[in-house]
Short mmCIF file of C-alpha atoms in Angstrom, two decimals:
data_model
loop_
_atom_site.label_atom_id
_atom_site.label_comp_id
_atom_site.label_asym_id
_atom_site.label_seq_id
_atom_site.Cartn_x
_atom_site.Cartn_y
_atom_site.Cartn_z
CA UNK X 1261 1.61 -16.33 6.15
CA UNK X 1262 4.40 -13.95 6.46
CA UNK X 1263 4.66 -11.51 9.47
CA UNK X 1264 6.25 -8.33 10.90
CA UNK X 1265 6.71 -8.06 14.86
CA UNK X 1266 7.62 -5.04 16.32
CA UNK X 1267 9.24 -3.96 19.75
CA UNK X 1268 6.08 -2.28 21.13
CA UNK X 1269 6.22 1.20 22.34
CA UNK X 1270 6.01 3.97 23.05
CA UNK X 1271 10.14 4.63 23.41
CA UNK X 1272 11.07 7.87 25.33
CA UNK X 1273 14.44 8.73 25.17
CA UNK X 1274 16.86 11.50 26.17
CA UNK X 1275 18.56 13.68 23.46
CA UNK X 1276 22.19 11.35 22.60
CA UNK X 1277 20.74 8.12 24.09
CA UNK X 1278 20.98 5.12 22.52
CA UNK X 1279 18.14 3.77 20.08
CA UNK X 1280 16.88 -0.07 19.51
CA UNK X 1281 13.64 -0.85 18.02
CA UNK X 1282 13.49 -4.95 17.82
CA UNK X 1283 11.80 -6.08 14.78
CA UNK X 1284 11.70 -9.99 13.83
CA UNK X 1285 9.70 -11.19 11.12
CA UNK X 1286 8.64 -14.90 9.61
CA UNK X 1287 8.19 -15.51 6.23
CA UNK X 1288 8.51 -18.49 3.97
CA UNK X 1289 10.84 -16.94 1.62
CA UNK X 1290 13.61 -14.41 1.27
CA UNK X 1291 12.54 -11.11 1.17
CA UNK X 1292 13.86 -7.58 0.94
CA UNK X 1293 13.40 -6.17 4.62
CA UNK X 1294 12.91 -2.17 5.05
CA UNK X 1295 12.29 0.28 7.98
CA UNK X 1296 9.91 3.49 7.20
CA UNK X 1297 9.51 6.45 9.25
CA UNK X 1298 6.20 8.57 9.28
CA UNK X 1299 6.83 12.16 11.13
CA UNK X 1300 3.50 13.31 12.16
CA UNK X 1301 1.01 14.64 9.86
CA UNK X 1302 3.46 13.09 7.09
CA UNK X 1303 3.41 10.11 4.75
CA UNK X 1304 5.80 7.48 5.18
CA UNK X 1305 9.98 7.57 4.35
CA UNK X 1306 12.25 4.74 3.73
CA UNK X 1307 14.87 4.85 6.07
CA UNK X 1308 16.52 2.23 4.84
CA UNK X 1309 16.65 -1.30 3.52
CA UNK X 1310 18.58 -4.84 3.23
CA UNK X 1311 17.75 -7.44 0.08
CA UNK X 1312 19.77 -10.64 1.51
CA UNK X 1313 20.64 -12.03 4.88
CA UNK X 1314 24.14 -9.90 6.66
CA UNK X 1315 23.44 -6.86 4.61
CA UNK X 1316 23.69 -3.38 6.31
CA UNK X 1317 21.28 -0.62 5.51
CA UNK X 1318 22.30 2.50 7.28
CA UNK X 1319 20.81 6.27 6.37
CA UNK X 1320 21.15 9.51 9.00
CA UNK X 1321 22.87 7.55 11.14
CA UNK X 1322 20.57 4.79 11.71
CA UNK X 1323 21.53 1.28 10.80
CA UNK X 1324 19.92 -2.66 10.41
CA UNK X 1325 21.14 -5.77 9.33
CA UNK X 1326 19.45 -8.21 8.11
CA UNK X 1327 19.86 -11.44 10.28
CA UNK X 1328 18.56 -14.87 9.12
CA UNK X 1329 19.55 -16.95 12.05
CA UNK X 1330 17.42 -15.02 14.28
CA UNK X 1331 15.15 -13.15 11.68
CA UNK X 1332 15.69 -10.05 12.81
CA UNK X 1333 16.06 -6.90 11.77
CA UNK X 1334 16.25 -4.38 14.36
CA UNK X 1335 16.64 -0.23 14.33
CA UNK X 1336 20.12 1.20 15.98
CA UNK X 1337 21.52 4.64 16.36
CA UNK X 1338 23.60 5.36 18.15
CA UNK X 1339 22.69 8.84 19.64
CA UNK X 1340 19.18 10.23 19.11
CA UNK X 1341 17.85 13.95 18.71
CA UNK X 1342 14.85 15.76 18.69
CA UNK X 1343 14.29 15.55 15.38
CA UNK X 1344 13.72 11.70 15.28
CA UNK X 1345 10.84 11.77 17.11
CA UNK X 1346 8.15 10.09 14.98
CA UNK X 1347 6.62 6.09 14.21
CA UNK X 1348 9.01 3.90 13.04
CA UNK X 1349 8.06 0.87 10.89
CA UNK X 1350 9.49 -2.42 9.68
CA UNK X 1351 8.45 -3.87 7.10
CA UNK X 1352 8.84 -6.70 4.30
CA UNK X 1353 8.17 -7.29 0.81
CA UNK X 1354 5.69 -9.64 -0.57
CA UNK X 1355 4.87 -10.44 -4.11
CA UNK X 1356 1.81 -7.98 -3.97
CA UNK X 1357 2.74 -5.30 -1.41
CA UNK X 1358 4.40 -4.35 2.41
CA UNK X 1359 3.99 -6.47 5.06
CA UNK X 1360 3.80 -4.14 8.38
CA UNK X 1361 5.04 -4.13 11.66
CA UNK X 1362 2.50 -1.96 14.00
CA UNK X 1363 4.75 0.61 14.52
CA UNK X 1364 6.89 1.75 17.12
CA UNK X 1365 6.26 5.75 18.08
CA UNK X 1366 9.69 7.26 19.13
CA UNK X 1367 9.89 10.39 21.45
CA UNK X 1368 13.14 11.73 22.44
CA UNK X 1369 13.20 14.86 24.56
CA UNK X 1370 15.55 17.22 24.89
CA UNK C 414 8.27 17.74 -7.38
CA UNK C 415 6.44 15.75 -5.70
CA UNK C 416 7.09 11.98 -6.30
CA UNK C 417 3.82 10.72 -5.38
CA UNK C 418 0.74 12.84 -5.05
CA UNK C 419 -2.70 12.17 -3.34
CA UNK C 420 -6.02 14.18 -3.30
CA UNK C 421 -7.91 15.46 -0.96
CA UNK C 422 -5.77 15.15 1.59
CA UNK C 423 -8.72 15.32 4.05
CA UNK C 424 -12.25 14.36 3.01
CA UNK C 425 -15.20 14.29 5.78
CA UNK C 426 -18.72 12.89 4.77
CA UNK C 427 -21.51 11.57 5.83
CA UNK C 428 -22.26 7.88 6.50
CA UNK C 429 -23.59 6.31 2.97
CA UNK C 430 -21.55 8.92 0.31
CA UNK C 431 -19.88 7.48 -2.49
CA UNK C 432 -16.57 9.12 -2.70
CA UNK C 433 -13.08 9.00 -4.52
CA UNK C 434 -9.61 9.72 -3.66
CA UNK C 435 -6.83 10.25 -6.43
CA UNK C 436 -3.01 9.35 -6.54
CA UNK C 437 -0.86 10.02 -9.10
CA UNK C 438 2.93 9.36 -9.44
CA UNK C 439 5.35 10.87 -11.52
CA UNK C 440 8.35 8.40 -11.46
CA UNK C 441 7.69 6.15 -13.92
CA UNK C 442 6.94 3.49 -11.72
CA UNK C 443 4.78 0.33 -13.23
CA UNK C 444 3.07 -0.85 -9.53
CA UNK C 445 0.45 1.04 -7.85
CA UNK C 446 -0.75 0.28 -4.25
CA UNK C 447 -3.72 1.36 -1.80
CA UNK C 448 -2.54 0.91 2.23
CA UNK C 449 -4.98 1.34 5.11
CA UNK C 450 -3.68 3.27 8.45
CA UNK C 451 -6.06 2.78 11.46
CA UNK C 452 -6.29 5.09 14.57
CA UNK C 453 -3.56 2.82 16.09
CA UNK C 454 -1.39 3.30 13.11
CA UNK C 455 -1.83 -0.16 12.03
CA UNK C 456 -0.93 -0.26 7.94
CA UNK C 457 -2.84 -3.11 5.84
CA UNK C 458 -2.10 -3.43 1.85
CA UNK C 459 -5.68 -3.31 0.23
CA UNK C 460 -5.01 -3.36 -3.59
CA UNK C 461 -1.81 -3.98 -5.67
CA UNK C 462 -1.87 -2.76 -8.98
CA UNK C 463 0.04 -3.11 -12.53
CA UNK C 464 -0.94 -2.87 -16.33
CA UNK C 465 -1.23 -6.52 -15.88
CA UNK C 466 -3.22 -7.42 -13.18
CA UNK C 467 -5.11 -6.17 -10.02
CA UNK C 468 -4.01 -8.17 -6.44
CA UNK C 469 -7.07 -7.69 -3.80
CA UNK C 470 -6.70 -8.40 -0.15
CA UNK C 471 -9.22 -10.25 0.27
CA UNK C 472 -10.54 -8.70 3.84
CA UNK C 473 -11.09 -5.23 1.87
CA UNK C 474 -15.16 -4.94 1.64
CA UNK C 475 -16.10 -4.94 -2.27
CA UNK C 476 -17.47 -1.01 -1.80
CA UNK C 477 -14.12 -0.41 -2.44
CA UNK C 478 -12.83 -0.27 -5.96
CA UNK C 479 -9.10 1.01 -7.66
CA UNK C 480 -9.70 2.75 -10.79
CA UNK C 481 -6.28 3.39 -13.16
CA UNK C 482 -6.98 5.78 -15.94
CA UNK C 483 -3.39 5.22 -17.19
CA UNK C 484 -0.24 3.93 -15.57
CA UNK C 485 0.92 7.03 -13.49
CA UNK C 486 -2.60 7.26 -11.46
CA UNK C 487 -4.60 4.79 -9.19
CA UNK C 488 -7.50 6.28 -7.73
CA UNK C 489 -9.57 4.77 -5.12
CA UNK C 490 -13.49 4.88 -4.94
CA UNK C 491 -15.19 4.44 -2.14
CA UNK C 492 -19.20 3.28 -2.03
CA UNK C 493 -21.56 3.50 0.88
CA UNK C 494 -19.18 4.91 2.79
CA UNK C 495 -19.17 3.45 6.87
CA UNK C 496 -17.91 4.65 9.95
CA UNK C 497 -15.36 2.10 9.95
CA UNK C 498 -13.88 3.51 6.87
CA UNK C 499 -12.60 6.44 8.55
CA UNK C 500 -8.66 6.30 8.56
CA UNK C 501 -5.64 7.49 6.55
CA UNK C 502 -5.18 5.99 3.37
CA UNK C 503 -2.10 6.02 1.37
CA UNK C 504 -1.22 5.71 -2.22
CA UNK C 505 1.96 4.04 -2.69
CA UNK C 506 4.18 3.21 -6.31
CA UNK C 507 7.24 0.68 -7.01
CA UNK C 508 9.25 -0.67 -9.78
CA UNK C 509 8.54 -4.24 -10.62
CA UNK C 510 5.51 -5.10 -8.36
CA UNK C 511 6.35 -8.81 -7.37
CA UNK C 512 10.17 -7.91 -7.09
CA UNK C 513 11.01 -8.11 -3.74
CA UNK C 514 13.63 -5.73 -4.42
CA UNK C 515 12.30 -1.93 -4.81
CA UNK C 516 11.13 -0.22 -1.72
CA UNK C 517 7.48 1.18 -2.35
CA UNK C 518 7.53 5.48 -2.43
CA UNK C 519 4.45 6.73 -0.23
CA UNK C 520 2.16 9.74 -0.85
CA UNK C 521 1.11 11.90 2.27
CA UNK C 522 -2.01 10.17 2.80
CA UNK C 523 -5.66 11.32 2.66
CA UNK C 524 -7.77 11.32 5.90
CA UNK C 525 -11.03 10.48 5.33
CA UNK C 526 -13.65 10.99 8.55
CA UNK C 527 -17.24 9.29 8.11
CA UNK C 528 -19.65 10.89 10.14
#
């Protein structure tokens, strides 16, 4: 069946470093490919989202594109702050619901 | 307003309670879903849910049951409640279940402890 694989973390960063989370995924057809975010004691956000292989999807300065080759869809930005810290999640859509990565928990310090 | 909305948003019992958790979503969306977060914030689908048809993961134990009064709420009841049921569980809604399209809006979640 299909499958989400996460980088696995915990990721501590400085304040203005650089940000990858690594997410690859198998599946047998095309699907839509997402990354939530959950800040603690919260629900979960879409951060963003690509529906076809070489689209973008970018939001507060993070960005993913969706890469068939190497099915992969990994988490970029470019210079971090406090405010991101939280569990990031990649994801993709099947016919009946998300498909989960395990997470990745981001903590940047200041 | 608050797109999707689940209640209680904690709920501690004891071991063998029946209980029920509501969701409710006011954006006109026609697919309902239950999720499952763990203590190692591992997220499993356990229901999907339209006016059509109900989709059951198949590892969720039959003590749990989605109810849908109407189209805007899916609530989740929960017999015989075991310690292994204790987690976060989210309510989720989407356009078009079985488009591959429409990212799925969450509620907050409700954690339920089973003592």
């Amino acid at each position: 069946g299909d499958s989400v694989t996460q980088m696995e973390g915990p990721v501590t960063l400085s304040e203005e470093a650089f940000l990858t989370i690594n997410c690859t995924y198998t599946a047998t057809g095309y699907p839509s490919l997402f990354w939530y975010v959950q800040y603690p004691g919260e629900g979960l956000q879409l951060l963003l989202k690509a529906t076809k292989a070489d689209d973008k999807g970018s939001n507060k300065g993070f960005e993913a594109t969706y890469r068939k080759e190497t099915t992969s869809f990994h988490l970029e930005k470019g210079s971090v702050q406090v405010s991101d810290s939280a569990v990031y999640f990649c994801a993709l859509s099947e016919w009946y619901g998300m498909r989960f990565g395990a997470g990745t928990r981001l903590t940047v310090k200041p | 307003d608050t797109a999707v909305s689940q209640t209680p948003k904690y709920l501690v019992t004891q071991m063998g309670n029946d209980k029920s958790i509501k969701c409710e979503q006011n954006l006109g969306h026609d697919t309902m879903y239950w999720y499952k977060q763990d203590s190692k914030k591992f997220l499993k689908i356990m229901f999907s849910y339209n006016n059509k048809e109900l989709i059951i993961n198949e590892t969720v134990p039959n003590r749990f049951s989605p109810k849908s009064p109407d189209k805007a709420h899916l609530n989740l009841h929960i017999n015989s409640l075991e310690l292994g049921d204790s987690a976060v569980y989210f309510c989720a809604s989407s356009l078009q279940g079985g488009s591959s399209y429409n990212e799925q809006f969450f509620g907050p979640g409700t954690r339920l402890t089973v003592l």
